[in-house]
Amino acid sequence: MTSDSTSTGGSGTRRAAWALALAATVLPGFTATAHPASADTAGYHIYAHGFLSDGIAGYHASDAGQPTPIGARVPSGAFNWPQAATPDGRFLMVAPGSNPQLIPYAIGAGGELTAGTPLTMPDIPVDITFSPDGRFAYVVVGLQNAQVVAVRIGVDGTLTRHGAGTPFGEPVDGVASATVSPDGRQLYAASLLPRQLLVFDIDPDGTVSPAKQRVDTGLNPIFPRVTPDGRHVYVINEISGSVSGFTRAEDGSLTEIAGSPFRTGLLPHVTSITPDGRYLYVPNMGSGHISSFRVEQNGVLTPLPDVDFAPGQPGVFAESSAMSPSGEVLWALGTDPMRGGEEILRRFSVGADGVLDLDESTAVYTGTFVADGRTMTLVPGR
């Protein structure tokens, strides 16, 4: 998700160019605990879209067997960084930047998507996250002067603004990504250019209070993630090639973990964590492997062996990832430059020791182009 002004490398140049093009187009005590997951039997749905293509590719998938396509594709809009599903798996939200809006899709029992009425956003959407009960979506908007837009989700998926947007507070805040804590009490947002992770309290009525803490990170912080037990927060440092880790206090405030940041490959992106919180996985857009870590009780990340995303295919790197409900399979989405940037979906088994093993029989080209952003979502079957 690169747009740091200090970056001159490939991904930094791409993201800066896309952000400028997009701006020119559009602008004038915790209650949460980790539980062991049961093995997947019913299967699930995987949805993928590309930043540079309009359309969502859907697949029926499981921890074994080959993914199969779900019906016709539906629009995602162009220049689209985020997509995300509500925690109950009933709705998939996408947010194109060329026409800033939040588009709800109802997810049918077979995974088919039915469009609802879009909600106009005040600025370019960059990321989407949800309250744990699924009543509210929080859309982070703006390449600068970022704000959090709270959206109420009706039982039928109808979207309505829920109060005024909450500004990050500084003009340089922008290109931000976010997550909500498992207890629903805090929203954590990585503001890219200031290189900071912001802490916002979420009020009981679902509105977002002004940021109460800013902590420094590495270069280009993106895609924060809270562990399932709510004790630790990790944020990717895209340009630094690392993960910063923080201990989360009872009031949601953060203290950096000893030994942080922890090294990854080049241009790390959308992480996944096992349901029990024991293992963290980091795809790297600038390296041929996925970085793997064991999460220690004190939050320290201990490196595990890396695994190649696409052996024998130079330049085919992973960007996004999603963990299966069982915690036994990791899915990763990457980009193949030899096919014009078409996205490729691959499956890895998660060993008892957390080490990944590539399923070489599964390599699905999606017909969508350029994985950059939160471009893949896994939704449990209903």
PDB file of N, CA and C in Angstrom, residues 5-64:
ATOM      1  N   SER A   5       6.622   9.121   0.562  1.00  0.00           N
ATOM      2  CA  SER A   5       7.391  10.008  -0.307  1.00  0.00           C
ATOM      3  C   SER A   5       8.877   9.676  -0.307  1.00  0.00           C
ATOM      4  N   THR A   6       9.340   8.903   0.682  1.00  0.00           N
ATOM      5  CA  THR A   6      10.752   8.546   0.728  1.00  0.00           C
ATOM      6  C   THR A   6      11.052   7.328  -0.115  1.00  0.00           C
ATOM      7  N   SER A   7      10.009   6.652  -0.617  1.00  0.00           N
ATOM      8  CA  SER A   7      10.218   5.416  -1.346  1.00  0.00           C
ATOM      9  C   SER A   7      10.492   5.691  -2.815  1.00  0.00           C
ATOM     10  N   THR A   8      11.488   5.015  -3.357  1.00  0.00           N
ATOM     11  CA  THR A   8      11.762   5.117  -4.779  1.00  0.00           C
ATOM     12  C   THR A   8      11.714   3.762  -5.447  1.00  0.00           C
ATOM     13  N   GLY A   9      11.387   2.699  -4.675  1.00  0.00           N
ATOM     14  CA  GLY A   9      11.350   1.352  -5.222  1.00  0.00           C
ATOM     15  C   GLY A   9      10.086   1.101  -6.006  1.00  0.00           C
ATOM     16  N   GLY A  10       9.955  -0.157  -6.513  1.00  0.00           N
ATOM     17  CA  GLY A  10       8.879  -0.490  -7.425  1.00  0.00           C
ATOM     18  C   GLY A  10       7.513  -0.269  -6.844  1.00  0.00           C
ATOM     19  N   SER A  11       7.201  -0.900  -5.673  1.00  0.00           N
ATOM     20  CA  SER A  11       5.857  -0.759  -5.121  1.00  0.00           C
ATOM     21  C   SER A  11       5.573   0.670  -4.718  1.00  0.00           C
ATOM     22  N   GLY A  12       6.593   1.357  -4.194  1.00  0.00           N
ATOM     23  CA  GLY A  12       6.380   2.744  -3.807  1.00  0.00           C
ATOM     24  C   GLY A  12       6.023   3.601  -4.999  1.00  0.00           C
ATOM     25  N   THR A  13       6.706   3.394  -6.111  1.00  0.00           N
ATOM     26  CA  THR A  13       6.409   4.158  -7.311  1.00  0.00           C
ATOM     27  C   THR A  13       5.012   3.854  -7.803  1.00  0.00           C
ATOM     28  N   ARG A  14       4.643   2.565  -7.806  1.00  0.00           N
ATOM     29  CA  ARG A  14       3.307   2.194  -8.276  1.00  0.00           C
ATOM     30  C   ARG A  14       2.232   2.844  -7.426  1.00  0.00           C
ATOM     31  N   ARG A  15       2.334   2.687  -6.090  1.00  0.00           N
ATOM     32  CA  ARG A  15       1.260   3.205  -5.244  1.00  0.00           C
ATOM     33  C   ARG A  15       1.191   4.716  -5.317  1.00  0.00           C
ATOM     34  N   ALA A  16       2.347   5.380  -5.358  1.00  0.00           N
ATOM     35  CA  ALA A  16       2.324   6.831  -5.479  1.00  0.00           C
ATOM     36  C   ALA A  16       1.637   7.249  -6.765  1.00  0.00           C
ATOM     37  N   ALA A  17       1.929   6.570  -7.859  1.00  0.00           N
ATOM     38  CA  ALA A  17       1.304   6.917  -9.139  1.00  0.00           C
ATOM     39  C   ALA A  17      -0.187   6.670  -9.092  1.00  0.00           C
ATOM     40  N   TRP A  18      -0.591   5.528  -8.508  1.00  0.00           N
ATOM     41  CA  TRP A  18      -2.025   5.224  -8.440  1.00  0.00           C
ATOM     42  C   TRP A  18      -2.732   6.227  -7.541  1.00  0.00           C
ATOM     43  N   ALA A  19      -2.111   6.575  -6.423  1.00  0.00           N
ATOM     44  CA  ALA A  19      -2.756   7.520  -5.517  1.00  0.00           C
ATOM     45  C   ALA A  19      -2.944   8.874  -6.188  1.00  0.00           C
ATOM     46  N   LEU A  20      -1.918   9.327  -6.938  1.00  0.00           N
ATOM     47  CA  LEU A  20      -2.035  10.601  -7.635  1.00  0.00           C
ATOM     48  C   LEU A  20      -3.094  10.544  -8.717  1.00  0.00           C
ATOM     49  N   ALA A  21      -3.136   9.430  -9.436  1.00  0.00           N
ATOM     50  CA  ALA A  21      -4.154   9.298 -10.480  1.00  0.00           C
ATOM     51  C   ALA A  21      -5.541   9.272  -9.879  1.00  0.00           C
ATOM     52  N   LEU A  22      -5.666   8.570  -8.768  1.00  0.00           N
ATOM     53  CA  LEU A  22      -6.961   8.485  -8.108  1.00  0.00           C
ATOM     54  C   LEU A  22      -7.377   9.833  -7.547  1.00  0.00           C
ATOM     55  N   ALA A  23      -6.424  10.543  -6.953  1.00  0.00           N
ATOM     56  CA  ALA A  23      -6.753  11.864  -6.420  1.00  0.00           C
ATOM     57  C   ALA A  23      -7.188  12.803  -7.540  1.00  0.00           C
ATOM     58  N   ALA A  24      -6.507  12.718  -8.665  1.00  0.00           N
ATOM     59  CA  ALA A  24      -6.880  13.585  -9.788  1.00  0.00           C
ATOM     60  C   ALA A  24      -8.272  13.254 -10.287  1.00  0.00           C
ATOM     61  N   THR A  25      -8.658  11.990 -10.164  1.00  0.00           N
ATOM     62  CA  THR A  25      -9.977  11.578 -10.634  1.00  0.00           C
ATOM     63  C   THR A  25     -11.065  11.978  -9.669  1.00  0.00           C
ATOM     64  N   VAL A  26     -10.781  11.904  -8.362  1.00  0.00           N
ATOM     65  CA  VAL A  26     -11.856  12.000  -7.380  1.00  0.00           C
ATOM     66  C   VAL A  26     -11.834  13.275  -6.569  1.00  0.00           C
ATOM     67  N   LEU A  27     -10.672  13.827  -6.271  1.00  0.00           N
ATOM     68  CA  LEU A  27     -10.615  14.944  -5.357  1.00  0.00           C
ATOM     69  C   LEU A  27     -10.930  16.241  -6.047  1.00  0.00           C
ATOM     70  N   PRO A  28     -11.601  17.287  -5.994  1.00  0.00           N
ATOM     71  CA  PRO A  28     -11.529  18.734  -6.208  1.00  0.00           C
ATOM     72  C   PRO A  28     -11.610  19.090  -4.773  1.00  0.00           C
ATOM     73  N   GLY A  29      -8.973  -4.616  30.669  1.00  0.00           N
ATOM     74  CA  GLY A  29      -9.692  -5.754  30.699  1.00  0.00           C
ATOM     75  C   GLY A  29     -10.496  -6.258  29.605  1.00  0.00           C
ATOM     76  N   PHE A  30     -10.029  -7.433  29.179  1.00  0.00           N
ATOM     77  CA  PHE A  30     -10.622  -7.842  27.951  1.00  0.00           C
ATOM     78  C   PHE A  30     -11.672  -8.921  28.167  1.00  0.00           C
ATOM     79  N   THR A  31     -12.729  -8.763  27.380  1.00  0.00           N
ATOM     80  CA  THR A  31     -13.748  -9.797  27.393  1.00  0.00           C
ATOM     81  C   THR A  31     -13.502 -10.797  26.282  1.00  0.00           C
ATOM     82  N   ALA A  32     -12.624 -10.466  25.344  1.00  0.00           N
ATOM     83  CA  ALA A  32     -12.358 -11.342  24.212  1.00  0.00           C
ATOM     84  C   ALA A  32     -11.339 -12.402  24.611  1.00  0.00           C
ATOM     85  N   THR A  33     -11.580 -13.645  24.190  1.00  0.00           N
ATOM     86  CA  THR A  33     -10.639 -14.730  24.418  1.00  0.00           C
ATOM     87  C   THR A  33     -10.487 -15.517  23.130  1.00  0.00           C
ATOM     88  N   ALA A  34      -9.328 -16.152  22.968  1.00  0.00           N
ATOM     89  CA  ALA A  34      -9.092 -16.975  21.784  1.00  0.00           C
ATOM     90  C   ALA A  34      -9.561 -18.388  22.060  1.00  0.00           C
ATOM     91  N   HIS A  35     -10.249 -18.982  21.103  1.00  0.00           N
ATOM     92  CA  HIS A  35     -10.763 -20.337  21.248  1.00  0.00           C
ATOM     93  C   HIS A  35     -10.197 -21.218  20.146  1.00  0.00           C
ATOM     94  N   PRO A  36      -9.900 -22.476  20.452  1.00  0.00           N
ATOM     95  CA  PRO A  36      -9.447 -23.378  19.399  1.00  0.00           C
ATOM     96  C   PRO A  36     -10.528 -23.529  18.341  1.00  0.00           C
ATOM     97  N   ALA A  37     -10.105 -23.637  17.069  1.00  0.00           N
ATOM     98  CA  ALA A  37     -11.064 -23.781  15.979  1.00  0.00           C
ATOM     99  C   ALA A  37     -11.286 -25.249  15.692  1.00  0.00           C
ATOM    100  N   SER A  38     -12.485 -25.575  15.231  1.00  0.00           N
ATOM    101  CA  SER A  38     -12.772 -26.934  14.818  1.00  0.00           C
ATOM    102  C   SER A  38     -12.469 -27.079  13.337  1.00  0.00           C
ATOM    103  N   ALA A  39     -12.218 -28.301  12.911  1.00  0.00           N
ATOM    104  CA  ALA A  39     -11.879 -28.542  11.519  1.00  0.00           C
ATOM    105  C   ALA A  39     -13.030 -28.133  10.613  1.00  0.00           C
ATOM    106  N   ASP A  40     -12.686 -27.584   9.444  1.00  0.00           N
ATOM    107  CA  ASP A  40     -13.702 -27.148   8.494  1.00  0.00           C
ATOM    108  C   ASP A  40     -14.348 -28.351   7.819  1.00  0.00           C
ATOM    109  N   THR A  41     -15.683 -28.366   7.805  1.00  0.00           N
ATOM    110  CA  THR A  41     -16.404 -29.429   7.114  1.00  0.00           C
ATOM    111  C   THR A  41     -17.349 -28.858   6.067  1.00  0.00           C
ATOM    112  N   ALA A  42     -17.954 -27.705   6.337  1.00  0.00           N
ATOM    113  CA  ALA A  42     -18.964 -27.153   5.440  1.00  0.00           C
ATOM    114  C   ALA A  42     -18.367 -26.360   4.288  1.00  0.00           C
ATOM    115  N   GLY A  43     -17.093 -26.023   4.380  1.00  0.00           N
ATOM    116  CA  GLY A  43     -16.491 -25.189   3.354  1.00  0.00           C
ATOM    117  C   GLY A  43     -16.785 -23.725   3.586  1.00  0.00           C
ATOM    118  N   TYR A  44     -16.335 -22.893   2.649  1.00  0.00           N
ATOM    119  CA  TYR A  44     -16.460 -21.447   2.808  1.00  0.00           C
ATOM    120  C   TYR A  44     -16.382 -20.809   1.428  1.00  0.00           C
ATOM    121  N   HIS A  45     -16.514 -19.500   1.410  1.00  0.00           N
ATOM    122  CA  HIS A  45     -16.448 -18.752   0.159  1.00  0.00           C
ATOM    123  C   HIS A  45     -15.236 -17.826   0.204  1.00  0.00           C
ATOM    124  N   ILE A  46     -14.573 -17.682  -0.926  1.00  0.00           N
ATOM    125  CA  ILE A  46     -13.457 -16.753  -1.064  1.00  0.00           C
ATOM    126  C   ILE A  46     -13.798 -15.762  -2.171  1.00  0.00           C
ATOM    127  N   TYR A  47     -13.592 -14.473  -1.874  1.00  0.00           N
ATOM    128  CA  TYR A  47     -13.850 -13.424  -2.852  1.00  0.00           C
ATOM    129  C   TYR A  47     -12.557 -12.647  -3.076  1.00  0.00           C
ATOM    130  N   ALA A  48     -12.274 -12.367  -4.348  1.00  0.00           N
ATOM    131  CA  ALA A  48     -11.065 -11.619  -4.698  1.00  0.00           C
ATOM    132  C   ALA A  48     -11.412 -10.554  -5.730  1.00  0.00           C
ATOM    133  N   HIS A  49     -10.783  -9.404  -5.593  1.00  0.00           N
ATOM    134  CA  HIS A  49     -10.891  -8.371  -6.616  1.00  0.00           C
ATOM    135  C   HIS A  49      -9.500  -7.780  -6.828  1.00  0.00           C
ATOM    136  N   GLY A  50      -9.331  -7.039  -7.909  1.00  0.00           N
ATOM    137  CA  GLY A  50      -8.054  -6.413  -8.197  1.00  0.00           C
ATOM    138  C   GLY A  50      -8.152  -4.906  -8.120  1.00  0.00           C
ATOM    139  N   PHE A  51      -7.066  -4.287  -7.703  1.00  0.00           N
ATOM    140  CA  PHE A  51      -7.057  -2.824  -7.617  1.00  0.00           C
ATOM    141  C   PHE A  51      -7.296  -2.190  -8.980  1.00  0.00           C
ATOM    142  N   LEU A  52      -6.795  -2.822 -10.044  1.00  0.00           N
ATOM    143  CA  LEU A  52      -6.879  -2.246 -11.373  1.00  0.00           C
ATOM    144  C   LEU A  52      -7.917  -2.931 -12.258  1.00  0.00           C
ATOM    145  N   SER A  53      -8.850  -3.671 -11.677  1.00  0.00           N
ATOM    146  CA  SER A  53      -9.907  -4.278 -12.480  1.00  0.00           C
ATOM    147  C   SER A  53     -11.226  -4.169 -11.742  1.00  0.00           C
ATOM    148  N   ASP A  54     -12.316  -4.192 -12.507  1.00  0.00           N
ATOM    149  CA  ASP A  54     -13.651  -4.042 -11.941  1.00  0.00           C
ATOM    150  C   ASP A  54     -14.347  -5.394 -11.963  1.00  0.00           C
ATOM    151  N   GLY A  55     -14.519  -5.992 -10.814  1.00  0.00           N
ATOM    152  CA  GLY A  55     -15.189  -7.283 -10.742  1.00  0.00           C
ATOM    153  C   GLY A  55     -14.700  -8.092  -9.564  1.00  0.00           C
ATOM    154  N   ILE A  56     -15.611  -8.809  -8.910  1.00  0.00           N
ATOM    155  CA  ILE A  56     -15.283  -9.677  -7.780  1.00  0.00           C
ATOM    156  C   ILE A  56     -15.400 -11.122  -8.230  1.00  0.00           C
ATOM    157  N   ALA A  57     -14.319 -11.873  -8.106  1.00  0.00           N
ATOM    158  CA  ALA A  57     -14.314 -13.295  -8.413  1.00  0.00           C
ATOM    159  C   ALA A  57     -14.612 -14.066  -7.132  1.00  0.00           C
ATOM    160  N   GLY A  58     -15.635 -14.925  -7.170  1.00  0.00           N
ATOM    161  CA  GLY A  58     -16.008 -15.709  -5.994  1.00  0.00           C
ATOM    162  C   GLY A  58     -15.767 -17.190  -6.212  1.00  0.00           C
ATOM    163  N   TYR A  59     -15.415 -17.895  -5.138  1.00  0.00           N
ATOM    164  CA  TYR A  59     -15.132 -19.328  -5.224  1.00  0.00           C
ATOM    165  C   TYR A  59     -15.704 -20.060  -4.013  1.00  0.00           C
ATOM    166  N   HIS A  60     -16.272 -21.235  -4.258  1.00  0.00           N
ATOM    167  CA  HIS A  60     -16.508 -22.200  -3.188  1.00  0.00           C
ATOM    168  C   HIS A  60     -15.162 -22.853  -2.887  1.00  0.00           C
ATOM    169  N   ALA A  61     -14.808 -22.960  -1.629  1.00  0.00           N
ATOM    170  CA  ALA A  61     -13.524 -23.551  -1.276  1.00  0.00           C
ATOM    171  C   ALA A  61     -13.649 -24.284   0.049  1.00  0.00           C
ATOM    172  N   SER A  62     -12.626 -25.062   0.349  1.00  0.00           N
ATOM    173  CA  SER A  62     -12.556 -25.779   1.617  1.00  0.00           C
ATOM    174  C   SER A  62     -11.093 -26.041   1.924  1.00  0.00           C
ATOM    175  N   ASP A  63     -10.838 -26.740   3.023  1.00  0.00           N
ATOM    176  CA  ASP A  63      -9.466 -27.047   3.384  1.00  0.00           C
ATOM    177  C   ASP A  63      -8.865 -28.134   2.496  1.00  0.00           C
ATOM    178  N   ALA A  64      -9.698 -28.771   1.665  1.00  0.00           N
ATOM    179  CA  ALA A  64      -9.236 -29.791   0.719  1.00  0.00           C
ATOM    180  C   ALA A  64     -10.071 -29.663  -0.547  1.00  0.00           C
TER     181      ALA A  64
END
